[in-house]
Amino acid sequence: MLLNRSIGLLMASAAAALALAGGACGGNDSDKAAPGLTVPALGQLQAQPEPVQQLDAALTEPKEGVIEVSAENASFQPNRLSVPIGQAVAIRVANKDGQPHSLRIAGPDGQYETEDDAVTEPPTIGGGESGELTFAPQAAGAYTFRCDVHPGSMGGQIVVQ
Ligand SMILES: [Cu+2]
């Protein structure tokens, strides 16, 4: 009886020691796992490129589901647009210059020339012509767009909320 009790106590002590050790290990593991929490959930907006054109102070909202944008003097007017989350908005681009322009939205991944981009049809809009795209964002945030012909000087932002 006495022997059995001693063994029982020893085993309990060993179990407690293991539990403590396990707790310490668990703490280390969760420290290592912490960076995983910064991995965005599906559909979350990734870091966007800096807009290359000075942004309007005011937001331009769609009228009956359409936002009209001019490409004129090699700049977009307006260039800070507002789109409600989960709604499809048509962005119509009227090229009023004598040279081609385009409008490409980087998309949720924040990269140009990837599958989630929204690009006008036609992709390159000739002088005096018009193009259009449909943008139906599922994630809130500020999306960046640009002109592929003038990627360093023509661009803007679409605020989704
Ligand atoms: Cu352009």
mmCIF file of N, CA, C and O in Angstrom, residues 3-97:
data_model
loop_
_atom_site.group_PDB
_atom_site.id
_atom_site.type_symbol
_atom_site.label_atom_id
_atom_site.label_comp_id
_atom_site.label_asym_id
_atom_site.label_seq_id
_atom_site.Cartn_x
_atom_site.Cartn_y
_atom_site.Cartn_z
ATOM 1 N N LEU A 3 3.971 1.536 -0.721
ATOM 2 C CA LEU A 3 4.778 1.569 -1.940
ATOM 3 C C LEU A 3 3.948 2.081 -3.116
ATOM 4 O O LEU A 3 4.394 2.940 -3.887
ATOM 5 N N ASN A 4 2.744 1.553 -3.184
ATOM 6 C CA ASN A 4 1.857 1.974 -4.286
ATOM 7 C C ASN A 4 1.588 3.471 -4.244
ATOM 8 O O ASN A 4 1.570 4.142 -5.268
ATOM 9 N N ARG A 5 1.402 3.979 -3.008
ATOM 10 C CA ARG A 5 1.124 5.406 -2.857
ATOM 11 C C ARG A 5 2.327 6.238 -3.328
ATOM 12 O O ARG A 5 2.168 7.255 -4.001
ATOM 13 N N SER A 6 3.531 5.776 -2.954
ATOM 14 C CA SER A 6 4.756 6.500 -3.346
ATOM 15 C C SER A 6 4.890 6.550 -4.861
ATOM 16 O O SER A 6 5.197 7.586 -5.450
ATOM 17 N N ILE A 7 4.635 5.403 -5.473
ATOM 18 C CA ILE A 7 4.722 5.358 -6.943
ATOM 19 C C ILE A 7 3.692 6.311 -7.552
ATOM 20 O O ILE A 7 3.978 7.065 -8.476
ATOM 21 N N GLY A 8 2.513 6.279 -6.923
ATOM 22 C CA GLY A 8 1.449 7.185 -7.404
ATOM 23 C C GLY A 8 1.901 8.627 -7.329
ATOM 24 O O GLY A 8 1.711 9.400 -8.276
ATOM 25 N N LEU A 9 2.517 9.036 -6.222
ATOM 26 C CA LEU A 9 2.986 10.413 -6.054
ATOM 27 C C LEU A 9 4.066 10.753 -7.076
ATOM 28 O O LEU A 9 4.051 11.824 -7.671
ATOM 29 N N LEU A 10 4.984 9.796 -7.246
ATOM 30 C CA LEU A 10 6.062 9.998 -8.230
ATOM 31 C C LEU A 10 5.482 10.241 -9.613
ATOM 32 O O LEU A 10 5.891 11.138 -10.344
ATOM 33 N N MET A 11 4.491 9.418 -9.977
ATOM 34 C CA MET A 11 3.889 9.548 -11.295
ATOM 35 C C MET A 11 3.173 10.887 -11.436
ATOM 36 O O MET A 11 3.258 11.558 -12.469
ATOM 37 N N ALA A 12 2.516 11.301 -10.339
ATOM 38 C CA ALA A 12 1.825 12.592 -10.375
ATOM 39 C C ALA A 12 2.841 13.714 -10.562
ATOM 40 O O ALA A 12 2.621 14.642 -11.345
ATOM 41 N N SER A 13 3.982 13.615 -9.842
ATOM 42 C CA SER A 13 5.026 14.638 -9.965
ATOM 43 C C SER A 13 5.565 14.674 -11.388
ATOM 44 O O SER A 13 5.765 15.734 -11.973
ATOM 45 N N ALA A 14 5.791 13.478 -11.967
ATOM 46 C CA ALA A 14 6.315 13.392 -13.322
ATOM 47 C C ALA A 14 5.330 14.018 -14.297
ATOM 48 O O ALA A 14 5.715 14.780 -15.197
ATOM 49 N N ALA A 15 4.055 13.741 -14.082
ATOM 50 C CA ALA A 15 3.026 14.294 -14.963
ATOM 51 C C ALA A 15 3.014 15.825 -14.877
ATOM 52 O O ALA A 15 2.931 16.513 -15.884
ATOM 53 N N ALA A 16 3.157 16.328 -13.616
ATOM 54 C CA ALA A 16 3.170 17.785 -13.438
ATOM 55 C C ALA A 16 4.376 18.400 -14.132
ATOM 56 O O ALA A 16 4.262 19.432 -14.793
ATOM 57 N N ALA A 17 5.543 17.739 -14.004
ATOM 58 C CA ALA A 17 6.757 18.232 -14.649
ATOM 59 C C ALA A 17 6.581 18.256 -16.168
ATOM 60 O O ALA A 17 6.956 19.219 -16.840
ATOM 61 N N LEU A 18 5.988 17.206 -16.709
ATOM 62 C CA LEU A 18 5.743 17.132 -18.152
ATOM 63 C C LEU A 18 4.799 18.250 -18.603
ATOM 64 O O LEU A 18 5.017 18.893 -19.629
ATOM 65 N N ALA A 19 3.779 18.459 -17.763
ATOM 66 C CA ALA A 19 2.803 19.494 -18.100
ATOM 67 C C ALA A 19 3.488 20.860 -18.156
ATOM 68 O O ALA A 19 3.243 21.658 -19.061
ATOM 69 N N LEU A 20 4.381 21.125 -17.175
ATOM 70 C CA LEU A 20 5.117 22.399 -17.143
ATOM 71 C C LEU A 20 5.984 22.545 -18.385
ATOM 72 O O LEU A 20 5.988 23.569 -19.043
ATOM 73 N N ALA A 21 6.720 21.436 -18.693
ATOM 74 C CA ALA A 21 7.602 21.447 -19.854
ATOM 75 C C ALA A 21 6.772 21.669 -21.120
ATOM 76 O O ALA A 21 7.133 22.465 -21.980
ATOM 77 N N GLY A 22 5.664 20.971 -21.173
ATOM 78 C CA GLY A 22 4.785 21.106 -22.331
ATOM 79 C C GLY A 22 4.283 22.527 -22.476
ATOM 80 O O GLY A 22 4.251 23.080 -23.569
ATOM 81 N N GLY A 23 3.958 23.132 -21.314
ATOM 82 C CA GLY A 23 3.470 24.514 -21.340
ATOM 83 C C GLY A 23 4.527 25.451 -21.896
ATOM 84 O O GLY A 23 4.231 26.284 -22.744
ATOM 85 N N ALA A 24 5.773 25.265 -21.464
ATOM 86 C CA ALA A 24 6.867 26.108 -21.944
ATOM 87 C C ALA A 24 7.044 25.940 -23.454
ATOM 88 O O ALA A 24 7.190 26.905 -24.185
ATOM 89 N N CYS A 25 7.007 24.664 -23.889
ATOM 90 C CA CYS A 25 7.152 24.389 -25.314
ATOM 91 C C CYS A 25 6.030 25.052 -26.099
ATOM 92 O O CYS A 25 6.250 25.685 -27.125
ATOM 93 N N GLY A 26 4.826 24.920 -25.561
ATOM 94 C CA GLY A 26 3.666 25.501 -26.243
ATOM 95 C C GLY A 26 3.839 27.002 -26.408
ATOM 96 O O GLY A 26 3.538 27.552 -27.449
ATOM 97 N N GLY A 27 4.407 27.641 -25.354
ATOM 98 C CA GLY A 27 4.628 29.090 -25.424
ATOM 99 C C GLY A 27 5.563 29.445 -26.559
ATOM 100 O O GLY A 27 5.292 30.344 -27.340
ATOM 101 N N ASN A 28 6.654 28.674 -26.673
ATOM 102 C CA ASN A 28 7.606 28.918 -27.761
ATOM 103 C C ASN A 28 6.961 28.727 -29.128
ATOM 104 O O ASN A 28 7.177 29.498 -30.038
ATOM 105 N N ASP A 29 6.156 27.661 -29.217
ATOM 106 C CA ASP A 29 5.510 27.371 -30.494
ATOM 107 C C ASP A 29 4.596 28.515 -30.917
ATOM 108 O O ASP A 29 4.591 28.926 -32.068
ATOM 109 N N SER A 30 3.836 29.053 -29.955
ATOM 110 C CA SER A 30 2.894 30.112 -30.347
ATOM 111 C C SER A 30 3.653 31.389 -30.709
ATOM 112 O O SER A 30 3.218 32.151 -31.560
ATOM 113 N N ASP A 31 4.846 31.586 -30.089
ATOM 114 C CA ASP A 31 5.667 32.737 -30.492
ATOM 115 C C ASP A 31 6.096 32.591 -31.956
ATOM 116 O O ASP A 31 6.032 33.523 -32.729
ATOM 117 N N LYS A 32 6.508 31.366 -32.310
ATOM 118 C CA LYS A 32 6.949 31.126 -33.689
ATOM 119 C C LYS A 32 5.792 31.245 -34.668
ATOM 120 O O LYS A 32 5.955 31.668 -35.791
ATOM 121 N N ALA A 33 4.602 30.861 -34.219
ATOM 122 C CA ALA A 33 3.441 30.845 -35.107
ATOM 123 C C ALA A 33 2.865 32.248 -35.308
ATOM 124 O O ALA A 33 2.112 32.474 -36.241
ATOM 125 N N ALA A 34 3.244 33.205 -34.445
ATOM 126 C CA ALA A 34 2.635 34.538 -34.487
ATOM 127 C C ALA A 34 2.678 35.204 -35.868
ATOM 128 O O ALA A 34 1.681 35.769 -36.290
ATOM 129 N N PRO A 35 3.808 35.131 -36.615
ATOM 130 C CA PRO A 35 3.817 35.771 -37.938
ATOM 131 C C PRO A 35 2.727 35.239 -38.857
ATOM 132 O O PRO A 35 2.276 35.941 -39.744
ATOM 133 N N GLY A 36 2.279 33.993 -38.640
ATOM 134 C CA GLY A 36 1.207 33.421 -39.447
ATOM 135 C C GLY A 36 -0.068 34.226 -39.376
ATOM 136 O O GLY A 36 -0.869 34.220 -40.295
ATOM 137 N N LEU A 37 -0.247 34.937 -38.284
ATOM 138 C CA LEU A 37 -1.462 35.744 -38.119
ATOM 139 C C LEU A 37 -1.507 36.908 -39.103
ATOM 140 O O LEU A 37 -2.550 37.455 -39.368
ATOM 141 N N THR A 38 -0.361 37.288 -39.661
ATOM 142 C CA THR A 38 -0.348 38.410 -40.614
ATOM 143 C C THR A 38 -0.692 37.945 -42.032
ATOM 144 O O THR A 38 -0.863 38.749 -42.907
ATOM 145 N N VAL A 39 -0.786 36.634 -42.261
ATOM 146 C CA VAL A 39 -1.206 36.150 -43.580
ATOM 147 C C VAL A 39 -2.657 36.558 -43.801
ATOM 148 O O VAL A 39 -3.515 36.236 -43.000
ATOM 149 N N PRO A 40 -2.945 37.305 -44.862
ATOM 150 C CA PRO A 40 -4.295 37.831 -45.052
ATOM 151 C C PRO A 40 -5.302 36.727 -45.351
ATOM 152 O O PRO A 40 -4.952 35.714 -45.952
ATOM 153 N N ALA A 41 -6.519 36.935 -44.944
ATOM 154 C CA ALA A 41 -7.597 36.016 -45.296
ATOM 155 C C ALA A 41 -7.902 36.144 -46.776
ATOM 156 O O ALA A 41 -7.578 37.142 -47.400
ATOM 157 N N LEU A 42 -8.478 35.116 -47.318
ATOM 158 C CA LEU A 42 -8.849 35.132 -48.742
ATOM 159 C C LEU A 42 -9.703 36.363 -49.052
ATOM 160 O O LEU A 42 -10.619 36.681 -48.322
ATOM 161 N N GLY A 43 -9.383 37.030 -50.139
ATOM 162 C CA GLY A 43 -10.192 38.164 -50.559
ATOM 163 C C GLY A 43 -9.786 39.471 -49.912
ATOM 164 O O GLY A 43 -10.269 40.517 -50.300
ATOM 165 N N GLN A 44 -8.878 39.401 -48.956
ATOM 166 C CA GLN A 44 -8.445 40.643 -48.310
ATOM 167 C C GLN A 44 -7.532 41.428 -49.229
ATOM 168 O O GLN A 44 -6.764 40.859 -49.997
ATOM 169 N N LEU A 45 -7.641 42.747 -49.171
ATOM 170 C CA LEU A 45 -6.849 43.594 -50.059
ATOM 171 C C LEU A 45 -5.375 43.582 -49.656
ATOM 172 O O LEU A 45 -5.037 43.789 -48.503
ATOM 173 N N GLN A 46 -4.504 43.327 -50.631
ATOM 174 C CA GLN A 46 -3.058 43.368 -50.406
ATOM 175 C C GLN A 46 -2.556 44.808 -50.579
ATOM 176 O O GLN A 46 -3.256 45.651 -51.116
ATOM 177 N N ALA A 47 -1.334 45.047 -50.148
ATOM 178 C CA ALA A 47 -0.723 46.369 -50.310
ATOM 179 C C ALA A 47 -0.775 46.772 -51.781
ATOM 180 O O ALA A 47 -0.467 45.973 -52.658
ATOM 181 N N GLN A 48 -1.174 47.997 -52.023
ATOM 182 C CA GLN A 48 -1.363 48.484 -53.387
ATOM 183 C C GLN A 48 -0.196 49.363 -53.821
ATOM 184 O O GLN A 48 0.467 49.991 -52.984
ATOM 185 N N PRO A 49 0.040 49.445 -55.145
ATOM 186 C CA PRO A 49 1.081 50.363 -55.625
ATOM 187 C C PRO A 49 0.692 51.813 -55.294
ATOM 188 O O PRO A 49 -0.487 52.120 -55.168
ATOM 189 N N GLU A 50 1.686 52.678 -55.168
ATOM 190 C CA GLU A 50 1.407 54.104 -54.961
ATOM 191 C C GLU A 50 0.768 54.662 -56.240
ATOM 192 O O GLU A 50 1.272 54.403 -57.331
ATOM 193 N N PRO A 51 -0.310 55.427 -56.114
ATOM 194 C CA PRO A 51 -0.857 56.084 -57.307
ATOM 195 C C PRO A 51 0.193 57.039 -57.895
ATOM 196 O O PRO A 51 0.873 57.741 -57.153
ATOM 197 N N VAL A 52 0.332 57.038 -59.233
ATOM 198 C CA VAL A 52 1.404 57.816 -59.867
ATOM 199 C C VAL A 52 0.953 59.218 -60.256
ATOM 200 O O VAL A 52 1.767 60.046 -60.659
ATOM 201 N N GLN A 53 -0.358 59.471 -60.133
ATOM 202 C CA GLN A 53 -0.880 60.801 -60.464
ATOM 203 C C GLN A 53 -1.471 61.415 -59.199
ATOM 204 O O GLN A 53 -2.061 60.699 -58.388
ATOM 205 N N GLN A 54 -1.280 62.722 -59.034
ATOM 206 C CA GLN A 54 -1.850 63.429 -57.872
ATOM 207 C C GLN A 54 -3.347 63.132 -57.763
ATOM 208 O O GLN A 54 -4.081 63.282 -58.741
ATOM 209 N N LEU A 55 -3.795 62.711 -56.568
ATOM 210 C CA LEU A 55 -5.199 62.326 -56.399
ATOM 211 C C LEU A 55 -6.101 63.526 -56.150
ATOM 212 O O LEU A 55 -5.695 64.500 -55.510
ATOM 213 N N ASP A 56 -7.338 63.445 -56.662
ATOM 214 C CA ASP A 56 -8.352 64.451 -56.354
ATOM 215 C C ASP A 56 -8.571 64.527 -54.849
ATOM 216 O O ASP A 56 -8.465 63.516 -54.147
ATOM 217 N N ALA A 57 -8.924 65.701 -54.366
ATOM 218 C CA ALA A 57 -9.274 65.834 -52.948
ATOM 219 C C ALA A 57 -10.612 65.155 -52.683
ATOM 220 O O ALA A 57 -10.800 64.524 -51.641
ATOM 221 N N ALA A 58 -11.528 65.260 -53.622
ATOM 222 C CA ALA A 58 -12.879 64.715 -53.432
ATOM 223 C C ALA A 58 -13.023 63.359 -54.112
ATOM 224 O O ALA A 58 -12.336 63.058 -55.090
ATOM 225 N N LEU A 59 -13.922 62.542 -53.556
ATOM 226 C CA LEU A 59 -14.258 61.247 -54.163
ATOM 227 C C LEU A 59 -15.384 61.441 -55.173
ATOM 228 O O LEU A 59 -16.312 62.208 -54.937
ATOM 229 N N THR A 60 -15.293 60.739 -56.291
ATOM 230 C CA THR A 60 -16.367 60.757 -57.282
ATOM 231 C C THR A 60 -17.158 59.460 -57.184
ATOM 232 O O THR A 60 -16.587 58.372 -57.312
ATOM 233 N N GLU A 61 -18.454 59.573 -56.939
ATOM 234 C CA GLU A 61 -19.302 58.395 -56.766
ATOM 235 C C GLU A 61 -20.013 58.050 -58.074
ATOM 236 O O GLU A 61 -20.203 58.908 -58.930
ATOM 237 N N PRO A 62 -20.409 56.771 -58.209
ATOM 238 C CA PRO A 62 -21.128 56.380 -59.425
ATOM 239 C C PRO A 62 -22.507 57.017 -59.493
ATOM 240 O O PRO A 62 -23.135 57.274 -58.465
ATOM 241 N N LYS A 63 -22.932 57.295 -60.727
ATOM 242 C CA LYS A 63 -24.307 57.741 -60.952
ATOM 243 C C LYS A 63 -25.006 56.652 -61.737
ATOM 244 O O LYS A 63 -24.600 56.347 -62.862
ATOM 245 N N GLU A 64 -26.023 56.041 -61.143
ATOM 246 C CA GLU A 64 -26.746 54.919 -61.741
ATOM 247 C C GLU A 64 -25.773 53.826 -62.193
ATOM 248 O O GLU A 64 -25.889 53.299 -63.299
ATOM 249 N N GLY A 65 -24.800 53.530 -61.335
ATOM 250 C CA GLY A 65 -23.890 52.417 -61.589
ATOM 251 C C GLY A 65 -22.762 52.715 -62.550
ATOM 252 O O GLY A 65 -22.052 51.801 -62.966
ATOM 253 N N VAL A 66 -22.579 53.991 -62.912
ATOM 254 C CA VAL A 66 -21.548 54.341 -63.893
ATOM 255 C C VAL A 66 -20.684 55.487 -63.370
ATOM 256 O O VAL A 66 -21.198 56.451 -62.783
ATOM 257 N N ILE A 67 -19.372 55.383 -63.575
ATOM 258 C CA ILE A 67 -18.473 56.511 -63.323
ATOM 259 C C ILE A 67 -17.802 56.862 -64.649
ATOM 260 O O ILE A 67 -17.192 56.000 -65.293
ATOM 261 N N GLU A 68 -17.941 58.119 -65.049
ATOM 262 C CA GLU A 68 -17.330 58.601 -66.297
ATOM 263 C C GLU A 68 -15.968 59.199 -65.958
ATOM 264 O O GLU A 68 -15.853 60.060 -65.079
ATOM 265 N N VAL A 69 -14.940 58.726 -66.666
ATOM 266 C CA VAL A 69 -13.581 59.241 -66.461
ATOM 267 C C VAL A 69 -13.047 59.714 -67.808
ATOM 268 O O VAL A 69 -13.185 59.016 -68.825
ATOM 269 N N SER A 70 -12.441 60.891 -67.819
ATOM 270 C CA SER A 70 -11.778 61.371 -69.027
ATOM 271 C C SER A 70 -10.280 61.122 -68.928
ATOM 272 O O SER A 70 -9.690 61.265 -67.858
ATOM 273 N N ALA A 71 -9.704 60.730 -70.057
ATOM 274 C CA ALA A 71 -8.248 60.719 -70.185
ATOM 275 C C ALA A 71 -7.909 61.894 -71.084
ATOM 276 O O ALA A 71 -8.215 61.881 -72.283
ATOM 277 N N GLU A 72 -7.356 62.935 -70.466
ATOM 278 C CA GLU A 72 -7.162 64.186 -71.203
ATOM 279 C C GLU A 72 -5.871 64.839 -70.732
ATOM 280 O O GLU A 72 -5.602 64.879 -69.531
ATOM 281 N N ASN A 73 -5.097 65.368 -71.685
ATOM 282 C CA ASN A 73 -3.794 65.945 -71.362
ATOM 283 C C ASN A 73 -2.950 64.957 -70.556
ATOM 284 O O ASN A 73 -2.291 65.326 -69.585
ATOM 285 N N ALA A 74 -3.049 63.692 -70.959
ATOM 286 C CA ALA A 74 -2.302 62.606 -70.321
ATOM 287 C C ALA A 74 -2.520 62.536 -68.812
ATOM 288 O O ALA A 74 -1.595 62.275 -68.035
ATOM 289 N N SER A 75 -3.774 62.772 -68.390
ATOM 290 C CA SER A 75 -4.118 62.547 -66.986
ATOM 291 C C SER A 75 -5.584 62.118 -66.888
ATOM 292 O O SER A 75 -6.370 62.395 -67.794
ATOM 293 N N PHE A 76 -5.899 61.407 -65.787
ATOM 294 C CA PHE A 76 -7.281 60.966 -65.562
ATOM 295 C C PHE A 76 -8.033 62.036 -64.775
ATOM 296 O O PHE A 76 -7.542 62.541 -63.769
ATOM 297 N N GLN A 77 -9.253 62.340 -65.229
ATOM 298 C CA GLN A 77 -10.116 63.291 -64.527
ATOM 299 C C GLN A 77 -11.542 62.753 -64.516
ATOM 300 O O GLN A 77 -12.102 62.625 -65.610
ATOM 301 N N PRO A 78 -12.139 62.462 -63.389
ATOM 302 C CA PRO A 78 -11.543 62.455 -62.036
ATOM 303 C C PRO A 78 -10.641 61.232 -61.859
ATOM 304 O O PRO A 78 -10.651 60.343 -62.696
ATOM 305 N N ASN A 79 -9.890 61.216 -60.752
ATOM 306 C CA ASN A 79 -9.012 60.050 -60.544
ATOM 307 C C ASN A 79 -9.063 59.506 -59.114
ATOM 308 O O ASN A 79 -8.226 58.691 -58.738
ATOM 309 N N ARG A 80 -10.037 59.950 -58.334
ATOM 310 C CA ARG A 80 -10.246 59.328 -57.014
ATOM 311 C C ARG A 80 -11.727 58.960 -56.930
ATOM 312 O O ARG A 80 -12.593 59.822 -56.726
ATOM 313 N N LEU A 81 -11.987 57.674 -57.135
ATOM 314 C CA LEU A 81 -13.345 57.188 -57.331
ATOM 315 C C LEU A 81 -13.807 56.413 -56.104
ATOM 316 O O LEU A 81 -13.003 55.865 -55.365
ATOM 317 N N SER A 82 -15.136 56.378 -55.933
ATOM 318 C CA SER A 82 -15.721 55.648 -54.814
ATOM 319 C C SER A 82 -16.653 54.578 -55.356
ATOM 320 O O SER A 82 -17.500 54.856 -56.199
ATOM 321 N N VAL A 83 -16.469 53.330 -54.889
ATOM 322 C CA VAL A 83 -17.323 52.226 -55.328
ATOM 323 C C VAL A 83 -17.820 51.495 -54.081
ATOM 324 O O VAL A 83 -17.025 51.142 -53.203
ATOM 325 N N PRO A 84 -19.141 51.267 -53.985
ATOM 326 C CA PRO A 84 -19.656 50.527 -52.821
ATOM 327 C C PRO A 84 -19.219 49.076 -52.866
ATOM 328 O O PRO A 84 -19.193 48.465 -53.939
ATOM 329 N N ILE A 85 -18.877 48.521 -51.704
ATOM 330 C CA ILE A 85 -18.414 47.130 -51.646
ATOM 331 C C ILE A 85 -19.520 46.187 -52.119
ATOM 332 O O ILE A 85 -20.693 46.383 -51.811
ATOM 333 N N GLY A 86 -19.125 45.206 -52.937
ATOM 334 C CA GLY A 86 -20.057 44.189 -53.394
ATOM 335 C C GLY A 86 -20.940 44.601 -54.556
ATOM 336 O O GLY A 86 -21.766 43.821 -55.012
ATOM 337 N N GLN A 87 -20.761 45.834 -55.045
ATOM 338 C CA GLN A 87 -21.588 46.286 -56.174
ATOM 339 C C GLN A 87 -20.756 46.377 -57.444
ATOM 340 O O GLN A 87 -19.590 46.731 -57.404
ATOM 341 N N ALA A 88 -21.380 46.073 -58.568
ATOM 342 C CA ALA A 88 -20.713 46.183 -59.861
ATOM 343 C C ALA A 88 -20.897 47.595 -60.397
ATOM 344 O O ALA A 88 -22.021 48.082 -60.494
ATOM 345 N N VAL A 89 -19.778 48.241 -60.686
ATOM 346 C CA VAL A 89 -19.823 49.606 -61.222
ATOM 347 C C VAL A 89 -19.103 49.621 -62.565
ATOM 348 O O VAL A 89 -18.029 49.020 -62.710
ATOM 349 N N ALA A 90 -19.700 50.280 -63.546
ATOM 350 C CA ALA A 90 -19.048 50.440 -64.849
ATOM 351 C C ALA A 90 -18.199 51.703 -64.819
ATOM 352 O O ALA A 90 -18.662 52.762 -64.390
ATOM 353 N N ILE A 91 -16.945 51.575 -65.216
ATOM 354 C CA ILE A 91 -16.082 52.752 -65.345
ATOM 355 C C ILE A 91 -15.866 52.979 -66.834
ATOM 356 O O ILE A 91 -15.308 52.126 -67.531
ATOM 357 N N ARG A 92 -16.373 54.109 -67.329
ATOM 358 C CA ARG A 92 -16.269 54.451 -68.749
ATOM 359 C C ARG A 92 -15.183 55.495 -68.933
ATOM 360 O O ARG A 92 -15.202 56.558 -68.301
ATOM 361 N N VAL A 93 -14.244 55.180 -69.802
ATOM 362 C CA VAL A 93 -13.096 56.049 -70.030
ATOM 363 C C VAL A 93 -13.208 56.664 -71.418
ATOM 364 O O VAL A 93 -13.244 55.945 -72.425
ATOM 365 N N ALA A 94 -13.304 57.993 -71.452
ATOM 366 C CA ALA A 94 -13.333 58.708 -72.726
ATOM 367 C C ALA A 94 -11.948 59.292 -72.970
ATOM 368 O O ALA A 94 -11.492 60.156 -72.208
ATOM 369 N N ASN A 95 -11.292 58.814 -74.008
ATOM 370 C CA ASN A 95 -9.955 59.323 -74.342
ATOM 371 C C ASN A 95 -10.098 60.573 -75.203
ATOM 372 O O ASN A 95 -10.483 60.491 -76.371
ATOM 373 N N LYS A 96 -9.769 61.718 -74.628
ATOM 374 C CA LYS A 96 -9.927 62.990 -75.346
ATOM 375 C C LYS A 96 -8.607 63.493 -75.913
ATOM 376 O O LYS A 96 -8.517 64.632 -76.362
ATOM 377 N N ASP A 97 -7.581 62.633 -75.830
ATOM 378 C CA ASP A 97 -6.273 62.993 -76.380
ATOM 379 C C ASP A 97 -6.113 62.405 -77.790
ATOM 380 O O ASP A 97 -6.945 61.623 -78.249
#
